[in-house]
Amino acid sequence: MRLTMRGAARRGAGQLAAGRGLGRLPIQIGLSFTVMMALVGLIGFSIADTWVARRVDGSLRAHAGKYLHLGRGRPVTDAVVAARIADWQQRKILSQRTYLLFDRNGRRIAGRLDIGPPPLGYSNVRFHAGGRGTQKGRALATRLPSGSLLVIVQHSEAGESLHALLPWVVLALSLAAAGTGVAVTLVFARLIAVRLAATQETADAIAGGDLSRRVPTHGLDGVFAGQADSLNRMLDRMDDLVRAQRLFASNLAHDLRTPLTRLRAILRGGADDPAVPERAEKECAAIIRIFDALLRLAEIEGGRHPAAFAPLDLGALVEDVAETMEPVLADHGGALVLDGVAHPVVAGDADLLGQMLVNLLDNVVTHTPPGTAARLSLAIEGGCARIVVSDDGPGLAQDDRTRVVRAFERAARADTRGSGLGLAIVQAIVRFHGGTLQLGDACPGLSVEVALPLTPRDACGDSAGD
């Protein structure tokens, strides 16, 4: 019941957060739409007004040209122009265009529009016509050869009507755009808020410890589906890391419990036994080795190891480690055979690579029966230096090859000897140097192949096991 109420509370909080998430966004987008539409209207009005003005001026210029060519190649006279204007007035009772003729003294000779002579060229004029009060027009005044002034006036009543109507049209469009923008934004913001609420609910559940929760992807597409998939992949990775951490802690506790139990038994045996200090020291050393290996693994995997990368003769290093480990394998009843050692130069940390080789050979001593022989070789192949450590022991099952390179993981049939960190450290060192680790079958026995790039810019892949 408590869990149900908690879930309902979370859903309610998510819905409330979705409602709050709308905020000022719709208003802001609505205002943006309004401003944009107003700007578009003003720009459109300016373009239309300029286009109409150019058309009017072009029409005035064309009609003035017609009157200037009435003389048929000879200078046009006032009488001819006046007669043409009188004929126009008789034929065109209703027209948006008017013709006037003024003599050189400014006296109107022809035309019925009551205005004074305007200046030469284009100008805006006001006049009275038809008893409708003051009207506006566009005039073109042209000087005739006789000195008279021909004036053509284009009434701008339609243009004035457009000027009066357009602001209201722009206002109406802006208000419609604002309303549409707010409505669309409300719907869009609501959809986003609902989807974000589902993500928030999942995040709250994860924060509460429920690592099994995932962001629902049903009905999602596009960027929302991609975001949900990305978050779910991240949560899967987090779940894997937490599980690995829990397993790591469990394995660490198990591996420490054995030497600690033995140590307690030794100490309880009594102080009279002269072997107690030596045996106790041995168990303490085993515990310290486990912690040292853990610290080394953490440093390498975290990139905090103070690596001293330098050109290194890998063949000389292999020979040196083989000389050191040969007596160890002899004490185990086996032998170490050094087979075909080349001398490639790699960029690496000599201490880490030496630790890698020691761990591989020590793995043979720790996890194979007495008398097992090992073989160590080094060759140059495919732009990489390839180190192979093989033995003639019982080998390793296919399913175990990917598991044993993880910390505290052992083969299914392995005993409890060793810390379970040897191959994990080898894997970390190989990755640290940009190489690969491959576990295979030596027929019989186990074969471990390490490939290291000859130069830092090369790469030999990243894999473990067959």
Short mmCIF file of C-alpha atoms in Angstrom, two decimals:
data_model
loop_
_atom_site.label_atom_id
_atom_site.label_comp_id
_atom_site.label_asym_id
_atom_site.label_seq_id
_atom_site.Cartn_x
_atom_site.Cartn_y
_atom_site.Cartn_z
CA MET A 1 0.00 0.00 0.00
CA ARG A 2 2.84 2.33 0.93
CA LEU A 3 4.61 1.55 -2.36
CA THR A 4 1.40 2.22 -4.31
CA MET A 5 0.93 5.57 -2.61
CA ARG A 6 4.58 6.42 -3.23
CA GLY A 7 4.20 5.56 -6.92
CA ALA A 8 1.04 7.65 -7.16
CA ALA A 9 2.84 10.53 -5.47
CA ARG A 10 5.69 10.27 -7.95
CA ARG A 11 3.24 10.26 -10.87
CA GLY A 12 1.44 13.26 -9.41
CA ALA A 13 4.71 15.08 -8.94
CA GLY A 14 5.67 14.25 -12.51
CA GLN A 15 2.39 15.60 -13.86
CA LEU A 16 2.73 18.73 -11.73
CA ALA A 17 6.26 19.21 -13.02
CA ALA A 18 4.93 18.77 -16.55
CA GLY A 19 2.36 21.48 -15.93
CA ARG A 20 4.94 23.81 -14.43
CA GLY A 21 7.28 23.07 -17.32
CA LEU A 22 5.06 25.04 -19.73
CA GLY A 23 5.90 28.32 -17.96
CA ARG A 24 6.44 31.37 -20.14
CA LEU A 25 7.42 29.40 -23.21
CA PRO A 26 4.04 29.66 -25.05
CA ILE A 27 3.84 33.41 -24.37
CA GLN A 28 7.41 33.95 -25.55
CA ILE A 29 6.86 32.01 -28.76
CA GLY A 30 3.50 33.73 -29.33
CA LEU A 31 5.14 37.15 -28.97
CA SER A 32 7.92 36.03 -31.28
CA PHE A 33 5.33 35.01 -33.88
CA THR A 34 3.61 38.39 -33.48
CA VAL A 35 6.82 40.36 -33.94
CA MET A 36 7.85 38.21 -36.90
CA MET A 37 4.48 38.59 -38.63
CA ALA A 38 4.49 42.35 -37.98
CA LEU A 39 7.95 42.60 -39.52
CA VAL A 40 6.86 40.48 -42.48
CA GLY A 41 3.79 42.74 -42.91
CA LEU A 42 5.86 45.91 -42.77
CA ILE A 43 8.40 44.55 -45.22
CA GLY A 44 5.62 43.39 -47.53
CA PHE A 45 3.92 46.77 -47.30
CA SER A 46 7.17 48.58 -48.07
CA ILE A 47 7.84 46.35 -51.09
CA ALA A 48 4.27 46.73 -52.38
CA ASP A 49 4.32 50.51 -51.88
CA THR A 50 7.63 50.84 -53.73
CA TRP A 51 6.38 48.64 -56.56
CA VAL A 52 3.16 50.65 -56.96
CA ALA A 53 5.08 53.96 -56.89
CA ARG A 54 7.42 52.72 -59.62
CA ARG A 55 4.49 51.54 -61.72
CA VAL A 56 2.79 54.96 -61.35
CA ASP A 57 5.97 56.84 -62.24
CA GLY A 58 6.53 54.59 -65.23
CA SER A 59 2.97 55.15 -66.43
CA LEU A 60 3.33 58.94 -66.08
CA ARG A 61 6.60 58.85 -68.02
CA ALA A 62 5.05 56.78 -70.82
CA HIS A 63 2.05 59.11 -71.26
CA ALA A 64 4.24 62.21 -71.20
CA GLY A 65 6.30 60.65 -74.00
CA LYS A 66 3.17 60.20 -76.10
CA TYR A 67 2.35 63.90 -75.85
CA LEU A 68 5.90 64.92 -76.64
CA HIS A 69 5.70 62.97 -79.93
CA LEU A 70 2.51 64.61 -81.14
CA GLY A 71 4.53 66.93 -83.44
CA ARG A 72 5.60 63.90 -85.56
CA GLY A 73 9.25 64.92 -85.61
CA ARG A 74 8.55 68.65 -85.36
CA PRO A 75 8.37 70.64 -82.12
CA VAL A 76 4.99 70.09 -80.47
CA THR A 77 2.86 73.25 -80.11
CA ASP A 78 0.59 74.33 -77.26
CA ALA A 79 -2.44 74.20 -79.57
CA VAL A 80 -1.87 70.57 -80.44
CA VAL A 81 -1.42 69.60 -76.78
CA ALA A 82 -4.47 71.60 -75.68
CA ALA A 83 -6.59 69.98 -78.39
CA ARG A 84 -5.43 66.52 -77.34
CA ILE A 85 -6.27 67.28 -73.67
CA ALA A 86 -9.75 68.54 -74.65
CA ASP A 87 -10.37 65.40 -76.69
CA TRP A 88 -9.23 63.25 -73.70
CA GLN A 89 -11.65 65.04 -71.37
CA GLN A 90 -14.56 64.38 -73.72
CA ARG A 91 -13.77 60.66 -74.12
CA LYS A 92 -12.68 59.83 -70.54
CA ILE A 93 -15.25 61.19 -68.14
CA LEU A 94 -14.13 58.83 -65.34
CA SER A 95 -10.38 58.37 -65.12
CA GLN A 96 -7.67 58.18 -62.49
CA ARG A 97 -5.43 60.29 -64.71
CA THR A 98 -5.70 64.03 -65.54
CA TYR A 99 -3.82 66.21 -68.07
CA LEU A 100 -3.04 69.91 -67.56
CA LEU A 101 -1.23 72.51 -69.69
CA PHE A 102 0.23 75.73 -68.26
CA ASP A 103 1.84 78.52 -70.29
CA ARG A 104 5.25 79.86 -69.42
CA ASN A 105 3.63 82.37 -67.05
CA GLY A 106 1.89 79.65 -65.05
CA ARG A 107 -1.60 80.25 -66.42
CA ARG A 108 -3.68 77.10 -67.00
CA ILE A 109 -4.43 76.73 -70.72
CA ALA A 110 -6.07 73.29 -70.77
CA GLY A 111 -7.34 70.82 -68.21
CA ARG A 112 -9.98 71.06 -65.52
CA LEU A 113 -8.03 70.22 -62.39
CA ASP A 114 -7.75 73.26 -60.10
CA ILE A 115 -4.10 73.24 -59.03
CA GLY A 116 -1.13 75.48 -59.54
CA PRO A 117 1.81 74.47 -61.73
CA PRO A 118 3.97 71.92 -59.83
CA PRO A 119 7.78 71.84 -60.05
CA LEU A 120 9.49 70.04 -62.91
CA GLY A 121 9.76 66.28 -62.59
CA TYR A 122 7.89 64.04 -60.20
CA SER A 123 6.04 65.46 -57.21
CA ASN A 124 3.10 64.74 -54.89
CA VAL A 125 0.17 67.11 -55.24
CA ARG A 126 -3.14 67.84 -53.50
CA PHE A 127 -6.27 68.96 -55.30
CA HIS A 128 -10.07 69.25 -55.10
CA ALA A 129 -12.15 67.20 -57.52
CA GLY A 130 -15.71 65.90 -57.68
CA GLY A 131 -16.76 67.62 -54.47
CA ARG A 132 -15.02 64.93 -52.35
CA GLY A 133 -12.66 67.22 -50.52
CA THR A 134 -8.88 67.23 -50.75
CA GLN A 135 -7.36 64.37 -52.70
CA LYS A 136 -3.78 63.30 -53.30
CA GLY A 137 -2.02 62.47 -56.51
CA ARG A 138 1.31 61.89 -58.19
CA ALA A 139 2.33 64.45 -60.84
CA LEU A 140 4.92 64.58 -63.60
CA ALA A 141 5.67 68.05 -64.99
CA THR A 142 7.46 68.24 -68.38
CA ARG A 143 8.64 71.42 -70.14
CA LEU A 144 7.52 71.68 -73.79
CA PRO A 145 9.69 73.32 -76.50
CA SER A 146 7.42 76.39 -76.39
CA GLY A 147 8.19 76.90 -72.70
CA SER A 148 4.77 75.71 -71.58
CA LEU A 149 4.40 73.07 -68.83
CA LEU A 150 2.66 69.75 -69.46
CA VAL A 151 1.40 68.19 -66.22
CA ILE A 152 0.02 64.67 -65.91
CA VAL A 153 -1.59 63.80 -62.54
CA GLN A 154 -2.31 60.23 -61.43
CA HIS A 155 -4.91 60.08 -58.70
CA SER A 156 -3.70 58.02 -55.68
CA GLU A 157 -7.07 57.20 -54.17
CA ALA A 158 -6.46 53.44 -54.48
CA GLY A 159 -3.04 53.78 -52.97
CA GLU A 160 -4.41 55.83 -50.08
CA SER A 161 -7.05 53.17 -49.47
CA LEU A 162 -4.29 50.55 -49.41
CA HIS A 163 -2.31 52.65 -46.95
CA ALA A 164 -5.35 52.98 -44.71
CA LEU A 165 -6.27 49.28 -44.86
CA LEU A 166 -2.84 47.66 -44.62
CA PRO A 167 -2.09 48.52 -40.95
CA TRP A 168 -5.29 46.78 -39.91
CA VAL A 169 -4.43 43.79 -42.07
CA VAL A 170 -0.98 43.61 -40.51
CA LEU A 171 -2.49 43.90 -37.02
CA ALA A 172 -5.04 41.17 -37.74
CA LEU A 173 -2.36 38.86 -39.14
CA SER A 174 -0.12 39.53 -36.13
CA LEU A 175 -2.91 38.75 -33.67
CA ALA A 176 -3.82 35.59 -35.59
CA ALA A 177 -0.16 34.56 -35.65
CA ALA A 178 0.16 35.25 -31.91
CA GLY A 179 -2.91 33.16 -31.11
CA THR A 180 -1.80 30.34 -33.39
CA GLY A 181 1.73 30.45 -32.01
CA VAL A 182 0.52 30.28 -28.42
CA ALA A 183 -1.90 27.43 -29.18
CA VAL A 184 0.67 25.39 -31.11
CA THR A 185 3.30 26.04 -28.47
CA LEU A 186 0.93 24.97 -25.68
CA VAL A 187 0.27 21.67 -27.43
CA PHE A 188 3.92 21.14 -28.30
CA ALA A 189 5.12 22.09 -24.81
CA ARG A 190 2.52 19.80 -23.28
CA LEU A 191 3.72 16.86 -25.37
CA ILE A 192 7.34 17.58 -24.45
CA ALA A 193 6.44 18.00 -20.77
CA VAL A 194 4.64 14.65 -20.70
CA ARG A 195 7.64 12.90 -22.25
CA LEU A 196 10.06 14.65 -19.94
CA ALA A 197 7.87 13.70 -16.98
CA ALA A 198 8.28 10.03 -17.92
CA THR A 199 12.06 10.52 -18.02
CA GLN A 200 11.97 12.35 -14.69
CA GLU A 201 9.90 9.58 -13.12
CA THR A 202 12.46 7.03 -14.29
CA ALA A 203 15.31 9.15 -12.92
CA ASP A 204 13.53 9.43 -9.56
CA ALA A 205 13.07 5.65 -9.47
CA ILE A 206 16.75 5.11 -10.29
CA ALA A 207 17.74 7.61 -7.57
CA GLY A 208 15.53 5.63 -5.19
CA GLY A 209 17.52 2.48 -5.89
CA ASP A 210 15.35 0.79 -8.54
CA LEU A 211 17.99 0.12 -11.19
CA SER A 212 15.58 -1.96 -13.25
CA ARG A 213 13.52 1.07 -14.37
CA ARG A 214 13.95 2.34 -17.93
CA VAL A 215 12.61 5.29 -19.90
CA PRO A 216 9.48 4.13 -21.80
CA THR A 217 10.00 4.21 -25.57
CA HIS A 218 6.49 3.26 -26.71
CA GLY A 219 5.06 5.85 -29.09
CA LEU A 220 8.33 7.78 -29.34
CA ASP A 221 10.10 8.60 -32.58
CA GLY A 222 12.76 10.90 -33.93
CA VAL A 223 14.98 12.70 -31.44
CA PHE A 224 12.84 11.61 -28.47
CA ALA A 225 13.28 7.94 -29.32
CA GLY A 226 17.01 8.46 -29.80
CA GLN A 227 17.28 10.25 -26.46
CA ALA A 228 15.30 7.53 -24.65
CA ASP A 229 17.46 4.78 -26.20
CA SER A 230 20.62 6.65 -25.23
CA LEU A 231 19.43 7.08 -21.64
CA ASN A 232 18.41 3.43 -21.44
CA ARG A 233 21.83 2.35 -22.70
CA MET A 234 23.42 4.53 -20.04
CA LEU A 235 21.16 2.96 -17.39
CA ASP A 236 22.07 -0.52 -18.63
CA ARG A 237 25.73 0.39 -18.31
CA MET A 238 25.15 1.80 -14.83
CA ASP A 239 23.33 -1.39 -13.84
CA ASP A 240 26.21 -3.49 -15.15
CA LEU A 241 28.73 -1.37 -13.25
CA VAL A 242 26.77 -1.63 -10.01
CA ARG A 243 26.41 -5.38 -10.44
CA ALA A 244 30.13 -5.66 -11.19
CA GLN A 245 30.92 -3.58 -8.12
CA ARG A 246 28.74 -5.79 -5.93
CA LEU A 247 30.31 -8.91 -7.40
CA PHE A 248 33.75 -7.38 -6.96
CA ALA A 249 33.04 -6.63 -3.29
CA SER A 250 31.64 -10.12 -2.78
CA ASN A 251 34.67 -11.76 -4.40
CA LEU A 252 37.06 -9.53 -2.47
CA ALA A 253 35.38 -10.45 0.81
CA HIS A 254 35.54 -14.14 -0.16
CA ASP A 255 39.22 -13.98 -1.13
CA LEU A 256 40.20 -12.11 2.01
CA ARG A 257 38.17 -14.36 4.26
CA THR A 258 40.31 -17.44 3.52
CA PRO A 259 43.73 -16.01 4.57
CA LEU A 260 42.14 -14.16 7.47
CA THR A 261 40.48 -17.37 8.70
CA ARG A 262 43.78 -19.21 8.47
CA LEU A 263 45.52 -16.35 10.25
CA ARG A 264 43.00 -16.45 13.08
CA ALA A 265 43.43 -20.22 13.37
CA ILE A 266 47.20 -19.83 13.49
CA LEU A 267 47.01 -17.18 16.19
CA ARG A 268 44.62 -19.32 18.24
CA GLY A 269 47.06 -22.21 18.01
CA GLY A 270 49.06 -20.68 20.78
CA ALA A 271 52.18 -18.67 21.16
CA ASP A 272 54.20 -21.72 22.21
CA ASP A 273 54.38 -23.01 18.64
CA PRO A 274 57.65 -21.66 17.14
CA ALA A 275 56.13 -21.82 13.62
CA VAL A 276 53.30 -19.39 14.46
CA PRO A 277 55.15 -16.14 13.60
CA GLU A 278 56.35 -17.49 10.27
CA ARG A 279 52.96 -18.85 9.29
CA ALA A 280 51.23 -15.65 10.40
CA GLU A 281 53.69 -13.58 8.41
CA LYS A 282 52.98 -15.71 5.35
CA GLU A 283 49.21 -15.17 5.60
CA CYS A 284 49.65 -11.44 6.17
CA ALA A 285 51.90 -11.27 3.11
CA ALA A 286 49.17 -13.00 1.07
CA ILE A 287 46.62 -10.40 2.19
CA ILE A 288 49.01 -7.55 1.38
CA ARG A 289 49.64 -9.03 -2.08
CA ILE A 290 45.90 -8.99 -2.78
CA PHE A 291 45.65 -5.32 -1.83
CA ASP A 292 48.79 -4.45 -3.78
CA ALA A 293 47.35 -6.15 -6.85
CA LEU A 294 44.05 -4.28 -6.42
CA LEU A 295 45.84 -0.94 -6.15
CA ARG A 296 47.96 -1.72 -9.20
CA LEU A 297 44.87 -2.74 -11.20
CA ALA A 298 42.99 0.41 -10.15
CA GLU A 299 45.93 2.63 -11.12
CA ILE A 300 46.32 1.08 -14.54
CA GLU A 301 42.61 0.99 -15.42
CA GLY A 302 42.12 4.54 -14.10
CA GLY A 303 45.08 5.88 -16.09
CA ARG A 304 46.75 7.07 -12.89
CA HIS A 305 49.83 4.87 -13.20
CA PRO A 306 52.95 7.03 -13.66
CA ALA A 307 53.86 5.39 -16.97
CA ALA A 308 57.35 5.89 -18.31
CA PHE A 309 56.75 5.24 -22.00
CA ALA A 310 59.98 4.99 -23.93
CA PRO A 311 61.39 2.97 -26.84
CA LEU A 312 61.91 -0.52 -25.45
CA ASP A 313 63.70 -3.60 -26.79
CA LEU A 314 60.91 -6.07 -26.09
CA GLY A 315 63.10 -9.08 -26.95
CA ALA A 316 65.65 -8.17 -24.29
CA LEU A 317 62.84 -7.77 -21.74
CA VAL A 318 61.37 -11.18 -22.65
CA GLU A 319 64.77 -12.85 -22.27
CA ASP A 320 65.34 -11.17 -18.90
CA VAL A 321 61.95 -12.27 -17.52
CA ALA A 322 62.45 -15.78 -18.86
CA GLU A 323 65.78 -16.01 -17.05
CA THR A 324 64.12 -14.85 -13.83
CA MET A 325 61.11 -17.17 -14.05
CA GLU A 326 62.92 -20.30 -15.24
CA PRO A 327 63.90 -21.40 -11.69
CA VAL A 328 60.29 -20.82 -10.53
CA LEU A 329 58.94 -23.22 -13.14
CA ALA A 330 61.76 -25.66 -12.32
CA ASP A 331 60.63 -25.66 -8.66
CA HIS A 332 57.16 -26.48 -9.99
CA GLY A 333 58.65 -29.54 -11.68
CA GLY A 334 58.37 -28.11 -15.17
CA ALA A 335 60.52 -26.22 -17.62
CA LEU A 336 60.45 -22.95 -19.56
CA VAL A 337 61.40 -23.04 -23.23
CA LEU A 338 62.34 -19.79 -24.95
CA ASP A 339 61.36 -20.18 -28.59
CA GLY A 340 62.25 -17.81 -31.45
CA VAL A 341 62.63 -14.46 -29.71
CA ALA A 342 62.71 -11.47 -32.06
CA HIS A 343 63.80 -8.01 -30.94
CA PRO A 344 61.06 -5.52 -31.91
CA VAL A 345 61.16 -2.02 -30.44
CA VAL A 346 57.89 -0.86 -28.88
CA ALA A 347 56.88 2.25 -26.94
CA GLY A 348 55.99 1.10 -23.46
CA ASP A 349 56.60 0.99 -19.74
CA ALA A 350 59.28 -1.60 -18.97
CA ASP A 351 58.03 -2.22 -15.41
CA LEU A 352 54.43 -2.81 -16.48
CA LEU A 353 55.35 -5.06 -19.41
CA GLY A 354 57.71 -7.01 -17.15
CA GLN A 355 54.88 -7.43 -14.62
CA MET A 356 52.65 -8.66 -17.47
CA LEU A 357 55.14 -11.37 -18.47
CA VAL A 358 55.72 -12.44 -14.86
CA ASN A 359 51.94 -12.74 -14.28
CA LEU A 360 51.52 -14.89 -17.41
CA LEU A 361 54.28 -17.29 -16.39
CA ASP A 362 53.21 -17.27 -12.73
CA ASN A 363 49.72 -18.20 -13.92
CA VAL A 364 51.20 -21.44 -15.32
CA VAL A 365 52.81 -22.22 -11.96
CA THR A 366 49.69 -21.42 -9.95
CA HIS A 367 46.96 -23.06 -12.03
CA THR A 368 48.55 -26.11 -13.66
CA PRO A 369 49.64 -29.46 -12.18
CA PRO A 370 53.29 -29.96 -11.17
CA GLY A 371 55.53 -30.89 -14.10
CA THR A 372 53.76 -28.61 -16.60
CA ALA A 373 56.10 -27.11 -19.18
CA ALA A 374 55.72 -23.60 -20.61
CA ARG A 375 56.85 -22.08 -23.88
CA LEU A 376 57.53 -18.36 -24.46
CA SER A 377 57.98 -16.81 -27.91
CA LEU A 378 58.13 -13.32 -29.45
CA ALA A 379 57.65 -12.49 -33.13
CA ILE A 380 56.88 -9.52 -35.38
CA GLU A 381 53.69 -9.97 -37.35
CA GLY A 382 51.25 -7.57 -39.00
CA GLY A 383 52.81 -4.40 -37.58
CA CYS A 384 52.62 -5.79 -34.05
CA ALA A 385 54.91 -7.53 -31.61
CA ARG A 386 53.25 -10.84 -30.69
CA ILE A 387 54.11 -12.54 -27.40
CA VAL A 388 52.81 -16.10 -26.93
CA VAL A 389 52.90 -17.96 -23.60
CA SER A 390 51.63 -21.54 -23.88
CA ASP A 391 51.70 -24.60 -21.63
CA ASP A 392 50.91 -28.32 -21.90
CA GLY A 393 48.57 -28.35 -18.90
CA PRO A 394 44.85 -29.13 -18.78
CA GLY A 395 43.91 -25.95 -20.65
CA LEU A 396 40.86 -23.77 -20.19
CA ALA A 397 37.27 -24.30 -21.29
CA GLN A 398 35.89 -22.01 -23.98
CA ASP A 399 33.33 -20.47 -21.62
CA ASP A 400 36.01 -19.63 -19.06
CA ARG A 401 38.33 -17.69 -21.39
CA THR A 402 36.38 -14.44 -21.31
CA ARG A 403 35.67 -14.69 -17.58
CA VAL A 404 39.16 -15.23 -16.19
CA VAL A 405 40.42 -11.82 -17.40
CA ARG A 406 38.01 -10.12 -14.96
CA ALA A 407 39.03 -9.39 -11.38
CA PHE A 408 38.52 -12.30 -8.93
CA GLU A 409 37.08 -14.51 -11.68
CA ARG A 410 38.38 -18.06 -11.96
CA ALA A 411 37.70 -21.03 -14.18
CA ALA A 412 34.71 -23.15 -13.24
CA ARG A 413 36.92 -26.09 -12.13
CA ALA A 414 39.78 -24.04 -10.68
CA ASP A 415 40.94 -24.32 -7.09
CA THR A 416 41.24 -21.34 -4.74
CA ARG A 417 44.92 -20.77 -5.29
CA GLY A 418 45.95 -17.28 -6.38
CA SER A 419 44.16 -13.95 -5.96
CA GLY A 420 42.15 -14.10 -9.17
CA LEU A 421 43.79 -10.84 -10.26
CA GLY A 422 46.72 -12.03 -12.38
CA LEU A 423 45.05 -12.09 -15.80
CA ALA A 424 42.94 -9.03 -14.93
CA ILE A 425 46.17 -7.07 -14.41
CA VAL A 426 47.58 -8.51 -17.63
CA GLN A 427 44.44 -7.37 -19.49
CA ALA A 428 44.73 -3.86 -17.97
CA ILE A 429 48.42 -3.56 -18.92
CA VAL A 430 47.76 -4.72 -22.49
CA ARG A 431 44.94 -2.21 -22.93
CA PHE A 432 47.09 0.50 -21.37
CA HIS A 433 49.61 -0.11 -24.18
CA GLY A 434 46.95 -0.22 -26.92
CA GLY A 435 47.30 -3.96 -27.52
CA THR A 436 45.10 -7.05 -27.43
CA LEU A 437 44.92 -10.17 -25.29
CA GLN A 438 43.81 -13.47 -26.83
CA LEU A 439 43.28 -16.77 -24.99
CA GLY A 440 43.29 -19.91 -27.11
CA ASP A 441 43.86 -23.66 -27.14
CA ALA A 442 47.48 -24.94 -27.20
CA CYS A 443 46.35 -28.54 -27.85
CA PRO A 444 46.87 -29.45 -25.08
CA GLY A 445 47.05 -26.61 -22.61
CA LEU A 446 46.34 -22.90 -22.74
CA SER A 447 47.82 -20.39 -25.16
CA VAL A 448 47.88 -16.69 -24.25
CA GLU A 449 48.77 -14.26 -27.04
CA VAL A 450 49.56 -10.58 -26.44
CA ALA A 451 49.79 -8.23 -29.44
CA LEU A 452 51.43 -4.83 -28.90
CA PRO A 453 51.68 -2.09 -31.56
CA LEU A 454 55.17 -1.30 -32.78
CA THR A 455 54.37 2.45 -32.70
CA PRO A 456 51.93 4.37 -30.48
CA ARG A 457 49.74 5.34 -33.45
CA ASP A 458 49.11 1.74 -34.51
CA ALA A 459 46.38 -0.41 -33.00
CA CYS A 460 46.06 -4.17 -32.61
CA GLY A 461 42.37 -4.26 -31.69
CA ASP A 462 40.77 -5.07 -28.35
CA SER A 463 39.62 -8.58 -27.57
CA ALA A 464 40.05 -11.45 -25.17
CA GLY A 465 39.33 -15.09 -25.75
CA ASP A 466 38.41 -16.90 -28.92
#
